[in-house]
XYZ file of N, CA and C in Angstrom:
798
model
N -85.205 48.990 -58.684
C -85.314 47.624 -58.152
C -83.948 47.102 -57.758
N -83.886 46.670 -56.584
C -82.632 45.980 -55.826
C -82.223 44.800 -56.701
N -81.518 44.267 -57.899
C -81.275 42.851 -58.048
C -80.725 41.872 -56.985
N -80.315 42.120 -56.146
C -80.238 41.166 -55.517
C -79.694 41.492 -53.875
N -80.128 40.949 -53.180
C -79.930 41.842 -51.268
C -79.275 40.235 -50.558
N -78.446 40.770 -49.969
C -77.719 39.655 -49.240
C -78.151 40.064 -48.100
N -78.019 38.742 -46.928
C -77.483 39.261 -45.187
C -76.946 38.223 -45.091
N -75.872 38.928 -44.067
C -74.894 38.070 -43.503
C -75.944 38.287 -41.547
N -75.826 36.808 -41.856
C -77.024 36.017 -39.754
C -75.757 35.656 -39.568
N -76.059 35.265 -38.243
C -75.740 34.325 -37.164
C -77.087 33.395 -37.439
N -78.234 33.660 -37.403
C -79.580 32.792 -37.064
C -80.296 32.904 -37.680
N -81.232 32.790 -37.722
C -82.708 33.085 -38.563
C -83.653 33.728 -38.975
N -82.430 35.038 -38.024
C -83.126 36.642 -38.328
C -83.795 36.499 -39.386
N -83.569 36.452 -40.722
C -83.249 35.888 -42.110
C -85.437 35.642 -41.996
N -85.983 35.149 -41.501
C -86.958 35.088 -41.700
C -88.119 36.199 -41.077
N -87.638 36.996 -40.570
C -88.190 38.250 -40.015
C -88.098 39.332 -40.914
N -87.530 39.296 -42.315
C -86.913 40.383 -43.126
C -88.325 40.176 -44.520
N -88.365 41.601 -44.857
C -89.963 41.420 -45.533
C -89.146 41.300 -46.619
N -89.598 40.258 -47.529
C -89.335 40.091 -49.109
C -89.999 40.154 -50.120
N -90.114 40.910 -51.166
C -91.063 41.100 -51.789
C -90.209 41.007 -53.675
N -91.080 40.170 -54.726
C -90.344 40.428 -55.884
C -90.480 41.778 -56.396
N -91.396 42.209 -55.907
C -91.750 43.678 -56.788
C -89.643 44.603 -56.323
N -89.168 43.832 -55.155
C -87.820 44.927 -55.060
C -87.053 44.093 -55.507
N -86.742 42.728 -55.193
C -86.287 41.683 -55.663
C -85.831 40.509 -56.841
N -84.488 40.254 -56.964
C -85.046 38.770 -57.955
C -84.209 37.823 -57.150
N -83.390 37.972 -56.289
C -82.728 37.317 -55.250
C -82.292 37.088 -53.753
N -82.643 36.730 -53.418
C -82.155 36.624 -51.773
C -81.320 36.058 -51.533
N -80.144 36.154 -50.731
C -78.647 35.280 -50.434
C -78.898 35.356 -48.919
N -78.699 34.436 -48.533
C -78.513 34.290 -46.959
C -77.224 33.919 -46.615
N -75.956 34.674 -46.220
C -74.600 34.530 -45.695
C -74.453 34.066 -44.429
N -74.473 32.710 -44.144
C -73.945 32.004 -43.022
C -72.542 32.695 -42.319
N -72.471 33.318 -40.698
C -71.669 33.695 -40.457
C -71.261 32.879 -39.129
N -70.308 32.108 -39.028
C -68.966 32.004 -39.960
C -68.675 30.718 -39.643
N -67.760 29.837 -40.977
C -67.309 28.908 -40.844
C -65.589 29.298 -40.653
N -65.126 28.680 -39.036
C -63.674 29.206 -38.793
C -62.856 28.120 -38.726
N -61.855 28.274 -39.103
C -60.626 26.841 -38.816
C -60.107 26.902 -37.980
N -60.945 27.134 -36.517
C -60.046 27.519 -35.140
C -61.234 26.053 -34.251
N -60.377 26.178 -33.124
C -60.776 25.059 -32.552
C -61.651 25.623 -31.226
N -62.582 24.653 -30.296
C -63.235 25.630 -29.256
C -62.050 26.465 -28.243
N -60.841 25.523 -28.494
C -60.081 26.751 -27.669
C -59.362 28.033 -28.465
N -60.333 28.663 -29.320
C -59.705 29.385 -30.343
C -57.999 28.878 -30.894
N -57.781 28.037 -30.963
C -56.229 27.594 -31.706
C -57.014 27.481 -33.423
N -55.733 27.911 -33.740
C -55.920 27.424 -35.403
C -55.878 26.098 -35.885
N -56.607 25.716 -36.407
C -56.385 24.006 -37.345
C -56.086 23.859 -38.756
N -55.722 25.151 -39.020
C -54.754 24.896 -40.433
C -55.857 24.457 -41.311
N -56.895 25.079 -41.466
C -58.027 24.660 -42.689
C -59.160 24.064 -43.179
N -59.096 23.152 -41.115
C -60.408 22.344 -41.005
C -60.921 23.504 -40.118
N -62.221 23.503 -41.266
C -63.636 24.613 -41.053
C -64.615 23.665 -39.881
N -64.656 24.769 -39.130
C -66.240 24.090 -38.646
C -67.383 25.329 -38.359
N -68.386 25.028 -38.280
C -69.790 26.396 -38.430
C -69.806 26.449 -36.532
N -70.116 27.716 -37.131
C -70.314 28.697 -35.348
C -71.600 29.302 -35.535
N -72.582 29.403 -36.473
C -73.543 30.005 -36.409
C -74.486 29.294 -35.822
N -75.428 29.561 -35.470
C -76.355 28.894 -34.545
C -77.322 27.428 -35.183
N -77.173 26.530 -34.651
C -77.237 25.290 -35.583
C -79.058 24.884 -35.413
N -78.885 25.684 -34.199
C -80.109 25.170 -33.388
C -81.248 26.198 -34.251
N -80.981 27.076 -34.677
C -82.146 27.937 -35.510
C -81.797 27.987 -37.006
N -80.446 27.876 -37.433
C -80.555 27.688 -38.893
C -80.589 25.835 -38.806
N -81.559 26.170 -39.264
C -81.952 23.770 -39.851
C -82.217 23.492 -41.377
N -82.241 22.860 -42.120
C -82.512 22.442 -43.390
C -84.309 23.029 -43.041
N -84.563 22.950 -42.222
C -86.260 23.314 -42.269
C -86.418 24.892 -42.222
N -85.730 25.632 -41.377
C -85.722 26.830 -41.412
C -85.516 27.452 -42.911
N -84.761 26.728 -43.767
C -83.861 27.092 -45.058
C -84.743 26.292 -46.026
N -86.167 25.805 -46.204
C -86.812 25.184 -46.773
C -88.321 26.132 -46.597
N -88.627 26.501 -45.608
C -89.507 27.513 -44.699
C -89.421 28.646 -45.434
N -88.445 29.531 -45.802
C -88.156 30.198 -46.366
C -88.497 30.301 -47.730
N -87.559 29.494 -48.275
C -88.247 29.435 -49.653
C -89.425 28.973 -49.827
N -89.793 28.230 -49.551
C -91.738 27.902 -49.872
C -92.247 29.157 -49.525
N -91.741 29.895 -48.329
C -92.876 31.259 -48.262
C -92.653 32.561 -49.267
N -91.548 32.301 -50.256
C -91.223 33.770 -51.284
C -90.832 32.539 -52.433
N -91.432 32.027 -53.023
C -91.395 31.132 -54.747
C -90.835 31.621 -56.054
N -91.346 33.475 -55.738
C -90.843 33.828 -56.499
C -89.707 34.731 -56.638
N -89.121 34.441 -55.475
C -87.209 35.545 -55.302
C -86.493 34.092 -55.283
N -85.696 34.159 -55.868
C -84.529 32.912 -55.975
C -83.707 33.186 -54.707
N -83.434 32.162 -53.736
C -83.515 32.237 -52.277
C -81.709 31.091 -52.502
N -80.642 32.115 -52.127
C -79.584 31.313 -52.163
C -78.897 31.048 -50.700
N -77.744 30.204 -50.716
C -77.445 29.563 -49.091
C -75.916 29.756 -49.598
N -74.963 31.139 -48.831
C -73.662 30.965 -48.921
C -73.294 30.791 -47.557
N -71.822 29.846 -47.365
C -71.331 30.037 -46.161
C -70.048 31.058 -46.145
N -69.737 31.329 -45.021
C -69.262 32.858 -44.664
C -67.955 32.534 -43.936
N -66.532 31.935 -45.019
C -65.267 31.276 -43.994
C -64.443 33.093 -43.356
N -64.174 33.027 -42.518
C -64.012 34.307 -41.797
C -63.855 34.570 -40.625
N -63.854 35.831 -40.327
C -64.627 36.660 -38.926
C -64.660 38.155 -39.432
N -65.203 38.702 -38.722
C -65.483 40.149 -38.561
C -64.240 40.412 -37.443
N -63.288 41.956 -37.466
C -63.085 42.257 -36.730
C -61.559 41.310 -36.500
N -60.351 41.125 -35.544
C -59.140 40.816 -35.554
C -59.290 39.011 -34.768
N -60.144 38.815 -34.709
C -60.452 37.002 -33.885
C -60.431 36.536 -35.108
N -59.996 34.920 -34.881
C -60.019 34.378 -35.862
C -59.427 34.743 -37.028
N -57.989 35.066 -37.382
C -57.170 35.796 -38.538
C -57.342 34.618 -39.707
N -56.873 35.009 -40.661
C -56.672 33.560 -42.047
C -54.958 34.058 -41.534
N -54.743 32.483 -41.223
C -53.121 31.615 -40.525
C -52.861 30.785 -40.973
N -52.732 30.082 -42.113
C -52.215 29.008 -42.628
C -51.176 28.933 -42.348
N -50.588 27.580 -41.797
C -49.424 27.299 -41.209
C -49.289 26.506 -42.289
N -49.077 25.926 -43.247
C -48.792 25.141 -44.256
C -49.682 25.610 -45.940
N -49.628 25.750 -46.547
C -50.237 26.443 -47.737
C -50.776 25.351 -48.581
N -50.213 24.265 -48.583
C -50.847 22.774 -49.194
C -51.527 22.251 -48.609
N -51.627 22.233 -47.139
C -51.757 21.484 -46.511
C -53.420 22.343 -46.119
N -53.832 23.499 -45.312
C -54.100 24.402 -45.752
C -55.289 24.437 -46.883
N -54.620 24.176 -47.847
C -55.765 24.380 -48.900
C -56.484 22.830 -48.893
N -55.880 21.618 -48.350
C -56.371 20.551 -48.697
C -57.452 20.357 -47.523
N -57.002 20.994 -46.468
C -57.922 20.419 -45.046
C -59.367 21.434 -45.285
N -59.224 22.934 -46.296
C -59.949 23.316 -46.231
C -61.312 23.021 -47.247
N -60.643 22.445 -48.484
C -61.435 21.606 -48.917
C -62.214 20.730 -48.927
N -61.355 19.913 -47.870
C -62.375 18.614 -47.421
C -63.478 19.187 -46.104
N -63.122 20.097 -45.251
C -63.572 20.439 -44.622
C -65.192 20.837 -44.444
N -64.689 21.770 -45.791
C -65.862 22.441 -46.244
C -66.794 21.913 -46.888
N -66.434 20.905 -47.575
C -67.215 20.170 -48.524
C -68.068 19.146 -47.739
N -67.425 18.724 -46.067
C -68.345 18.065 -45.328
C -69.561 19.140 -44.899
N -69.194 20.389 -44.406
C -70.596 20.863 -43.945
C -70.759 21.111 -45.472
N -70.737 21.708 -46.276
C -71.720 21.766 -47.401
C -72.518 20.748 -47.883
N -71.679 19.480 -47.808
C -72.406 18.374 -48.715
C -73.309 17.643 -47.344
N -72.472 17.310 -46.471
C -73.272 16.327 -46.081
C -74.460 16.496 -45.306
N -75.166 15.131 -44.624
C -76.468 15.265 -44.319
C -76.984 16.041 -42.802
N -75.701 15.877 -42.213
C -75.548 16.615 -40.651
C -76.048 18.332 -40.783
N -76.178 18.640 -41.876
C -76.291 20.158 -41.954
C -77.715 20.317 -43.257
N -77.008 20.021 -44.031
C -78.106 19.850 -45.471
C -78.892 21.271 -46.065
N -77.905 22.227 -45.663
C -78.251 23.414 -46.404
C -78.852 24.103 -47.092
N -78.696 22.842 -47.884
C -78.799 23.419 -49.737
C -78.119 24.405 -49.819
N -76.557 24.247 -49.730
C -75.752 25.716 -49.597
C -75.512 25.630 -51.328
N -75.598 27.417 -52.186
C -75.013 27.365 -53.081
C -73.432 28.102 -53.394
N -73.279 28.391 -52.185
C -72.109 29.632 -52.860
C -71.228 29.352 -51.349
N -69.613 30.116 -51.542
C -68.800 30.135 -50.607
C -68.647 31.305 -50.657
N -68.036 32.217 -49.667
C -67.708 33.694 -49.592
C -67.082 33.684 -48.519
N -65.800 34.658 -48.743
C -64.317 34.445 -48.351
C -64.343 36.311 -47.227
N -64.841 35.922 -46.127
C -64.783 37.136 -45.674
C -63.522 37.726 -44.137
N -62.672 37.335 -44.574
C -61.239 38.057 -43.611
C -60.947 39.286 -43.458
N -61.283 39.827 -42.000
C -60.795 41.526 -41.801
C -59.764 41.302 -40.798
N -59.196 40.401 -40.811
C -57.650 39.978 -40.435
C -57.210 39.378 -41.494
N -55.466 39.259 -41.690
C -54.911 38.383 -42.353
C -53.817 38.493 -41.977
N -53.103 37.005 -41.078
C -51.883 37.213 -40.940
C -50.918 36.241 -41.276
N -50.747 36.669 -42.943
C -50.195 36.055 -43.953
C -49.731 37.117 -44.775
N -48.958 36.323 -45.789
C -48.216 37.502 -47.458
C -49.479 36.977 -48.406
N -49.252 38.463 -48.840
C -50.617 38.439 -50.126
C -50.783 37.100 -50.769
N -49.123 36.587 -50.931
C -49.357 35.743 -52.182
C -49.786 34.438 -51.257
N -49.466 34.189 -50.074
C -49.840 33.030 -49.237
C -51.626 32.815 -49.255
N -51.965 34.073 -48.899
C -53.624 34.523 -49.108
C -54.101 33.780 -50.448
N -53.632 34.435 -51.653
C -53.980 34.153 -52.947
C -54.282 33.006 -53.257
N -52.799 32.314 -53.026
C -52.731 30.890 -53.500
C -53.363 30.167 -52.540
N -53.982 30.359 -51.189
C -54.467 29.414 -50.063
C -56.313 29.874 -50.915
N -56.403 30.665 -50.939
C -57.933 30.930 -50.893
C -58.290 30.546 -52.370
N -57.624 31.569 -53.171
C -57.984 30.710 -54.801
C -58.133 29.546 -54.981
N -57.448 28.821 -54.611
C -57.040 27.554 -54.921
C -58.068 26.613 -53.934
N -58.886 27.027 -52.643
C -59.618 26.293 -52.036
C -60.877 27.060 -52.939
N -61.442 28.166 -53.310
C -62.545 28.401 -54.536
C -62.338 28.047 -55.586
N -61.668 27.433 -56.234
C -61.344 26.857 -57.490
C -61.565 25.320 -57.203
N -61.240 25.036 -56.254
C -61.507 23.154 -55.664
C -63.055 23.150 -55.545
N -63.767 23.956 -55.051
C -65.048 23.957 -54.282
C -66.077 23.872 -55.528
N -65.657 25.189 -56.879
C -66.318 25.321 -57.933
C -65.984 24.234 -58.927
N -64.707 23.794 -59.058
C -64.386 22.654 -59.892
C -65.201 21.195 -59.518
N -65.418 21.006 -58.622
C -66.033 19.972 -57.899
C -66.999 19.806 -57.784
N -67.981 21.226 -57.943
C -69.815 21.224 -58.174
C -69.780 21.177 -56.236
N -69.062 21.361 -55.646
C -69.820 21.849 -54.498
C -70.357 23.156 -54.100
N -69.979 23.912 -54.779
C -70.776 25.199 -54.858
C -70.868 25.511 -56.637
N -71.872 26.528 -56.823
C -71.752 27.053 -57.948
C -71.331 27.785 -57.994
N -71.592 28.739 -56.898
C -71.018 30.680 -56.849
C -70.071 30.846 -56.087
N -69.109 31.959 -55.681
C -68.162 32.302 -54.905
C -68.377 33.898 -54.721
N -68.167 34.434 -53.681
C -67.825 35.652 -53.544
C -66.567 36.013 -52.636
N -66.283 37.049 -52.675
C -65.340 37.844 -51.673
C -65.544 38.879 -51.092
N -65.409 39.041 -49.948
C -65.631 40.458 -49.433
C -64.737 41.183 -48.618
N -64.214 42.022 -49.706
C -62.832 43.067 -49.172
C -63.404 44.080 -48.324
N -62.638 44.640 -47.975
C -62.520 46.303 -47.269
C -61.432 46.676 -47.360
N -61.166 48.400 -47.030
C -60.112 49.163 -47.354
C -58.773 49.043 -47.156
N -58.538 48.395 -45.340
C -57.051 47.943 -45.426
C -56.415 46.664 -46.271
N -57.684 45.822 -46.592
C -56.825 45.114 -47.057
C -57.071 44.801 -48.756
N -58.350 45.554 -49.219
C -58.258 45.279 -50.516
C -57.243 45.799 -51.887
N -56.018 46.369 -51.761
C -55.240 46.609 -52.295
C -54.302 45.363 -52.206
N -53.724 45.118 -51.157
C -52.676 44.405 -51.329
C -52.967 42.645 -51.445
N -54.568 42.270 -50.986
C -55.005 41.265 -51.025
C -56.281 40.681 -51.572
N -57.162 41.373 -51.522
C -58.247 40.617 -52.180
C -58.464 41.155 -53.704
N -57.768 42.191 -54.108
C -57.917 42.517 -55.414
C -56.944 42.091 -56.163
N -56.031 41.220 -55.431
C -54.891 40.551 -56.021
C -55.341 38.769 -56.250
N -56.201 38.792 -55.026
C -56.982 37.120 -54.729
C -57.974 37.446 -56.537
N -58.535 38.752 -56.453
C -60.040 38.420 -57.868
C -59.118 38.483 -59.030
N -57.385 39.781 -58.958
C -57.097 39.393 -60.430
C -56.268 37.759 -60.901
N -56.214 37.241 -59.752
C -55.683 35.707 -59.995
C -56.914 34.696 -60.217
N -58.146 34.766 -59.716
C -58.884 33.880 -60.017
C -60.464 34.478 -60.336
N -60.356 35.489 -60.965
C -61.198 36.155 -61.432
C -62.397 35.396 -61.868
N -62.076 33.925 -62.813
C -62.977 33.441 -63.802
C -64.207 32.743 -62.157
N -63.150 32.623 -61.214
C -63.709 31.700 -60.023
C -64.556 32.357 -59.108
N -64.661 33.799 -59.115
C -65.432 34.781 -58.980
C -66.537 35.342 -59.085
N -67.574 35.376 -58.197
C -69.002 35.752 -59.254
C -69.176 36.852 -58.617
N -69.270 36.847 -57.295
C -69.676 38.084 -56.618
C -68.425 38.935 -55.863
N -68.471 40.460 -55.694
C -67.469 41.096 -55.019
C -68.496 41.960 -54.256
N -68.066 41.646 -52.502
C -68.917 42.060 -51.508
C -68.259 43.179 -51.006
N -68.275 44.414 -51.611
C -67.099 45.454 -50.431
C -67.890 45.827 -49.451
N -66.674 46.005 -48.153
C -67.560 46.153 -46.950
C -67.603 47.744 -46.998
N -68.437 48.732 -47.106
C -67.905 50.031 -46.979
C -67.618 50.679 -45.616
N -68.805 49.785 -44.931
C -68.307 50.347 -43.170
C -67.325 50.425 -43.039
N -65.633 49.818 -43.374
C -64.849 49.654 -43.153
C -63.406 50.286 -43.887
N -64.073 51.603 -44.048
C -63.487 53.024 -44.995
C -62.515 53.180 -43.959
N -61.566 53.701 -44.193
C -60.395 54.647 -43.435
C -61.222 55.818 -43.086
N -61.663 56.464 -43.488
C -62.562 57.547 -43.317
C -63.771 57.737 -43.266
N -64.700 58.053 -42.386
C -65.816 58.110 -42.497
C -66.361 58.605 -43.948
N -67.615 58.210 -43.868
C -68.345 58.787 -45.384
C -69.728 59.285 -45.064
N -69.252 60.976 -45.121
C -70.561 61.748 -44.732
C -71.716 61.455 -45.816
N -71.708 61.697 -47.018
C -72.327 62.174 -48.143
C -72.318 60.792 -48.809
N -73.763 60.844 -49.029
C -74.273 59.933 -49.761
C -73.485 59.912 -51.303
N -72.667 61.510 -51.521
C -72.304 61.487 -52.977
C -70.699 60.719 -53.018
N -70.310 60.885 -51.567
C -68.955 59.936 -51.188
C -69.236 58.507 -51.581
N -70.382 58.270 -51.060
C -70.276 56.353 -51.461
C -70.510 56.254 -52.664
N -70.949 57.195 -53.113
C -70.889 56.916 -54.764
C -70.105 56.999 -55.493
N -68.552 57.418 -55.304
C -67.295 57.910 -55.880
C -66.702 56.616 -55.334
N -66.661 56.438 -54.007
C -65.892 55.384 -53.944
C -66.437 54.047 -54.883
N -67.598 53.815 -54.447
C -68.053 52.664 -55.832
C -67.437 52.992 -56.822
N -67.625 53.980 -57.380
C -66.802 54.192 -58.835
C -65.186 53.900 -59.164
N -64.620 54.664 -58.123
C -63.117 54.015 -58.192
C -63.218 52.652 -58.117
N -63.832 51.711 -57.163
C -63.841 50.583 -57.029
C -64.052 50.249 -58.678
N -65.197 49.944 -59.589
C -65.345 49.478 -60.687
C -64.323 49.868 -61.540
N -63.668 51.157 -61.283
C -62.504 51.718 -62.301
C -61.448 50.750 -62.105
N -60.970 50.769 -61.039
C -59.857 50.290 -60.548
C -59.594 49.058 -60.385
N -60.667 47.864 -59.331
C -60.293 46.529 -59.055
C -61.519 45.701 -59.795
N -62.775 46.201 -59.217
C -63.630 44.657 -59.629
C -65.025 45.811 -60.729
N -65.469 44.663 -61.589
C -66.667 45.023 -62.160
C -67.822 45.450 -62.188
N -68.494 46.154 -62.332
C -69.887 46.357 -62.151
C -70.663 45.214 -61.543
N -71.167 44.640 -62.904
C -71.940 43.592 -63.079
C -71.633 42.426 -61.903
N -70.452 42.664 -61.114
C -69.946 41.553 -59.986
C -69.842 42.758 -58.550
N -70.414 43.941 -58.727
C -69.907 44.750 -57.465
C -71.152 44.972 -56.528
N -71.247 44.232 -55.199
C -71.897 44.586 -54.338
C -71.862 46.057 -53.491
N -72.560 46.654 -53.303
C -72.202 47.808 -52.282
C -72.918 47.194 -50.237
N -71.719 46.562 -49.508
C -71.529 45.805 -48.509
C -71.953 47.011 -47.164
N -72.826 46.691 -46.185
C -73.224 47.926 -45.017
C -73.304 46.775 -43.954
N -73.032 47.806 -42.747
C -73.393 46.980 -41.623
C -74.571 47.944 -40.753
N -75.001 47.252 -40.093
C -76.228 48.052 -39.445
C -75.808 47.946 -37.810
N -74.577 47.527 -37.438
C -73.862 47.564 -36.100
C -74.097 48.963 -35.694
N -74.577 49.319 -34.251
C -74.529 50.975 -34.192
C -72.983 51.555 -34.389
N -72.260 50.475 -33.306
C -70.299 50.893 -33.649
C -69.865 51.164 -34.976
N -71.019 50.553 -36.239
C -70.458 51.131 -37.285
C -71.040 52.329 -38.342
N -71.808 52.730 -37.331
C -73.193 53.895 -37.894
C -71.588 55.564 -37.796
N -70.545 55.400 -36.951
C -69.738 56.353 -36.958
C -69.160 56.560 -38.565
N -68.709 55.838 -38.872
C -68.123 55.484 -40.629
C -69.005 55.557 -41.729
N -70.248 54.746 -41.520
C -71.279 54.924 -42.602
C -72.695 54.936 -41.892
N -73.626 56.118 -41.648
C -74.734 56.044 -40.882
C -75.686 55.574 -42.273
N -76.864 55.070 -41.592
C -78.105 54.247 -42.331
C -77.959 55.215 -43.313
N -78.444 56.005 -43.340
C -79.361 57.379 -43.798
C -78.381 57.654 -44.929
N -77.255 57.463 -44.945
C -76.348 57.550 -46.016
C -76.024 56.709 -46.499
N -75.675 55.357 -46.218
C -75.794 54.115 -47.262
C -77.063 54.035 -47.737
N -78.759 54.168 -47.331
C -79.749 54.408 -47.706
C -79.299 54.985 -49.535
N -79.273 56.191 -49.089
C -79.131 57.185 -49.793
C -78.331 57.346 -50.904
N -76.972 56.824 -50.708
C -75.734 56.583 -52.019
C -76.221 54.840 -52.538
N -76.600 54.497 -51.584
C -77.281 53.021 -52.364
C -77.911 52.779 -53.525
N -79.005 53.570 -53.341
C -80.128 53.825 -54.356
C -79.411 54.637 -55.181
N -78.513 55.665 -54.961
C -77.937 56.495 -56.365
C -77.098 55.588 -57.348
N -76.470 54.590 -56.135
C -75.435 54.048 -57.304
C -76.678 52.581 -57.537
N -77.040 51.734 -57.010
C -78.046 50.889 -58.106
C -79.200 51.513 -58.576
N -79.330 52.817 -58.874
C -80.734 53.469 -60.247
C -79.080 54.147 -61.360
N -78.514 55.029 -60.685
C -77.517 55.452 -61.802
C -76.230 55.142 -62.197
N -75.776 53.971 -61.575
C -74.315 53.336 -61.506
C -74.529 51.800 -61.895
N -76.130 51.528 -62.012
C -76.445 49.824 -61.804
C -75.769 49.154 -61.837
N -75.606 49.159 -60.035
C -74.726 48.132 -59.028
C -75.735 47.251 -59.028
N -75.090 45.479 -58.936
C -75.755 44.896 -59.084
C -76.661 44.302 -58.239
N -76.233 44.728 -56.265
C -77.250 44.637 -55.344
C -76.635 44.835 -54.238
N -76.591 44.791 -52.862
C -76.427 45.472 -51.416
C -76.519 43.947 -50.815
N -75.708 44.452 -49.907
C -75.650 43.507 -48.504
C -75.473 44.109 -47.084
N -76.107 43.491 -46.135
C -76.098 44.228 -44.809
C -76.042 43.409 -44.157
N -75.090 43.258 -42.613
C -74.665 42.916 -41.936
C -76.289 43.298 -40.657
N -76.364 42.374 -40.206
C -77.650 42.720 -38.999
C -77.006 42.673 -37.553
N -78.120 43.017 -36.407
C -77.533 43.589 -34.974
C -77.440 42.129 -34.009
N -77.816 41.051 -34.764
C -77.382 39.480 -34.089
C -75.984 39.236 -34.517
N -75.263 40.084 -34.860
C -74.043 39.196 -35.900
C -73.358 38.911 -34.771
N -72.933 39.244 -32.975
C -72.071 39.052 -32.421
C -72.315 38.265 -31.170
N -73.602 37.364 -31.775
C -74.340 36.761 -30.754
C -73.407 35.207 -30.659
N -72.807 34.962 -29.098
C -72.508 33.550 -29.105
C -72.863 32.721 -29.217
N -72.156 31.966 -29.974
C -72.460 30.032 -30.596
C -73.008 29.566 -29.289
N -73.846 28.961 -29.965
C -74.354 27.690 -28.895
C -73.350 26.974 -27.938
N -73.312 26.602 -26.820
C -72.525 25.302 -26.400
C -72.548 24.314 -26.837
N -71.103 23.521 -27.181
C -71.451 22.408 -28.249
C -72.027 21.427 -26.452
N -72.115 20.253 -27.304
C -73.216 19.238 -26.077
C -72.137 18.236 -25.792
């Protein structure tokens, strides 16, 4: 049994996906992406705004949902980020930075313009063009504001290979307690991974080395561009080995809308 299956939308794919408790005890829906860049892609130093499609994710779509599965606990994270080198984490000020991103965030989470019911934040950068410790102290310190504050309950992160050594396993051993979930992306290996018995070693170093079991997602994308690095048939496959004999605590997959453009604002 899967404990718990994430996707990271753009939209509402999210309701086309069969859910059932018999595999289930959770569903996470990862809002992709809240960016601190402006419509002319410039950076704004921390004020977030949502790019995912506003017009199909609604408080009704995200209410729809749960009334139709009662019994999978149905969660709402947003997704500050990008996939891929757009949109880098740039803090031009590190106080300043952590304060705009706070308030920022806490407007689409809290208020009524959106109404979510978001529970969790998740910190997903495959750029960073910053020093580890700039990273650390900018991102910790805006998940530590978010959880201290009761605007979210949960937090996650989601590393990959170039940068989880020098940065996000340095971001979980500084704010570890602020931490619930660790999303590794595996698509995003230096090396492809033929063998289902490969993704299972690397999970393992992972729990040896940086983050916990009981907090370790095993992260896939279902992009065909990324079927070269990790094909279905083998995350399939090392999936199920490592949550029946490694009990990982659940999977996340990236779907084939993720690179669909934002709406025009009006």
């Amino acid at each position: 049994m899967v404990s718990i299956f994430r996707q990271y939308t753009f939209d509402d794919s999210f309701e086309q996906v069969f859910v059932s408790s018999k595999f289930l005890k959770e569903y996470q829906i990862a809002l992709t992406f809240a960016t601190d860049y402006d419509e002319n892609h410039d950076p704004t130093n921390g004020v977030f705004l949502p790019t995912w499609d506003q017009t199909k994710v609604t408080p009704e779509s995200i209410i729809r949902f749960k009334e139709e599965h009662p019994d999978v606990k149905v969660k709402v994270f947003v997704s500050i980020g990008n996939r891929s080198t757009q949109f880098p984490f740039k803090p031009q000020d590190n106080n300043s930075w952590i304060a705009n991103a706070t308030k920022s965030l806490t407007k689409i989470i809290k208020s009524e313009d959106y109404n979510l019911q978001v529970d969790g934040i998740d910190v997903l950068y495959e750029q960073i063009d910053a020093s580890p410790s700039d990273f650390v102290e900018c991102v910790g310190n805006l998940i530590k504001n978010l959880k201290e504050s009761g605007v979210v309950r949960e937090a996650s992160i989601s590393p990959s290979f170039s940068l989880n050594k020098d940065f996000y396993s340095c971001l979980y051993r500084g704010f570890s307690f602020f931490i619930d979930w660790v999303d590794y992306q595996f698509q995003n290996e230096v090396t492809s991974v033929f063998e289902p018995n490969n993704l299972v070693e690397r999970y393992s170093e992972l729990v040896k080395n940086d983050y916990p079991r009981r907090k370790l997602f095993v992260g896939y994308s279902a992009e065909n561009e990324d079927w070269a690095t990790l094909s279905p048939i083998v995350f399939f496959l090392g999936g199920m080995d490592i949550l029946k004999k490694k009990r990982g605590v659940g999977v996340s997959i990236h779907y084939h809308n993720y690179y669909a453009e934002a709406p025009p604002k009006e």
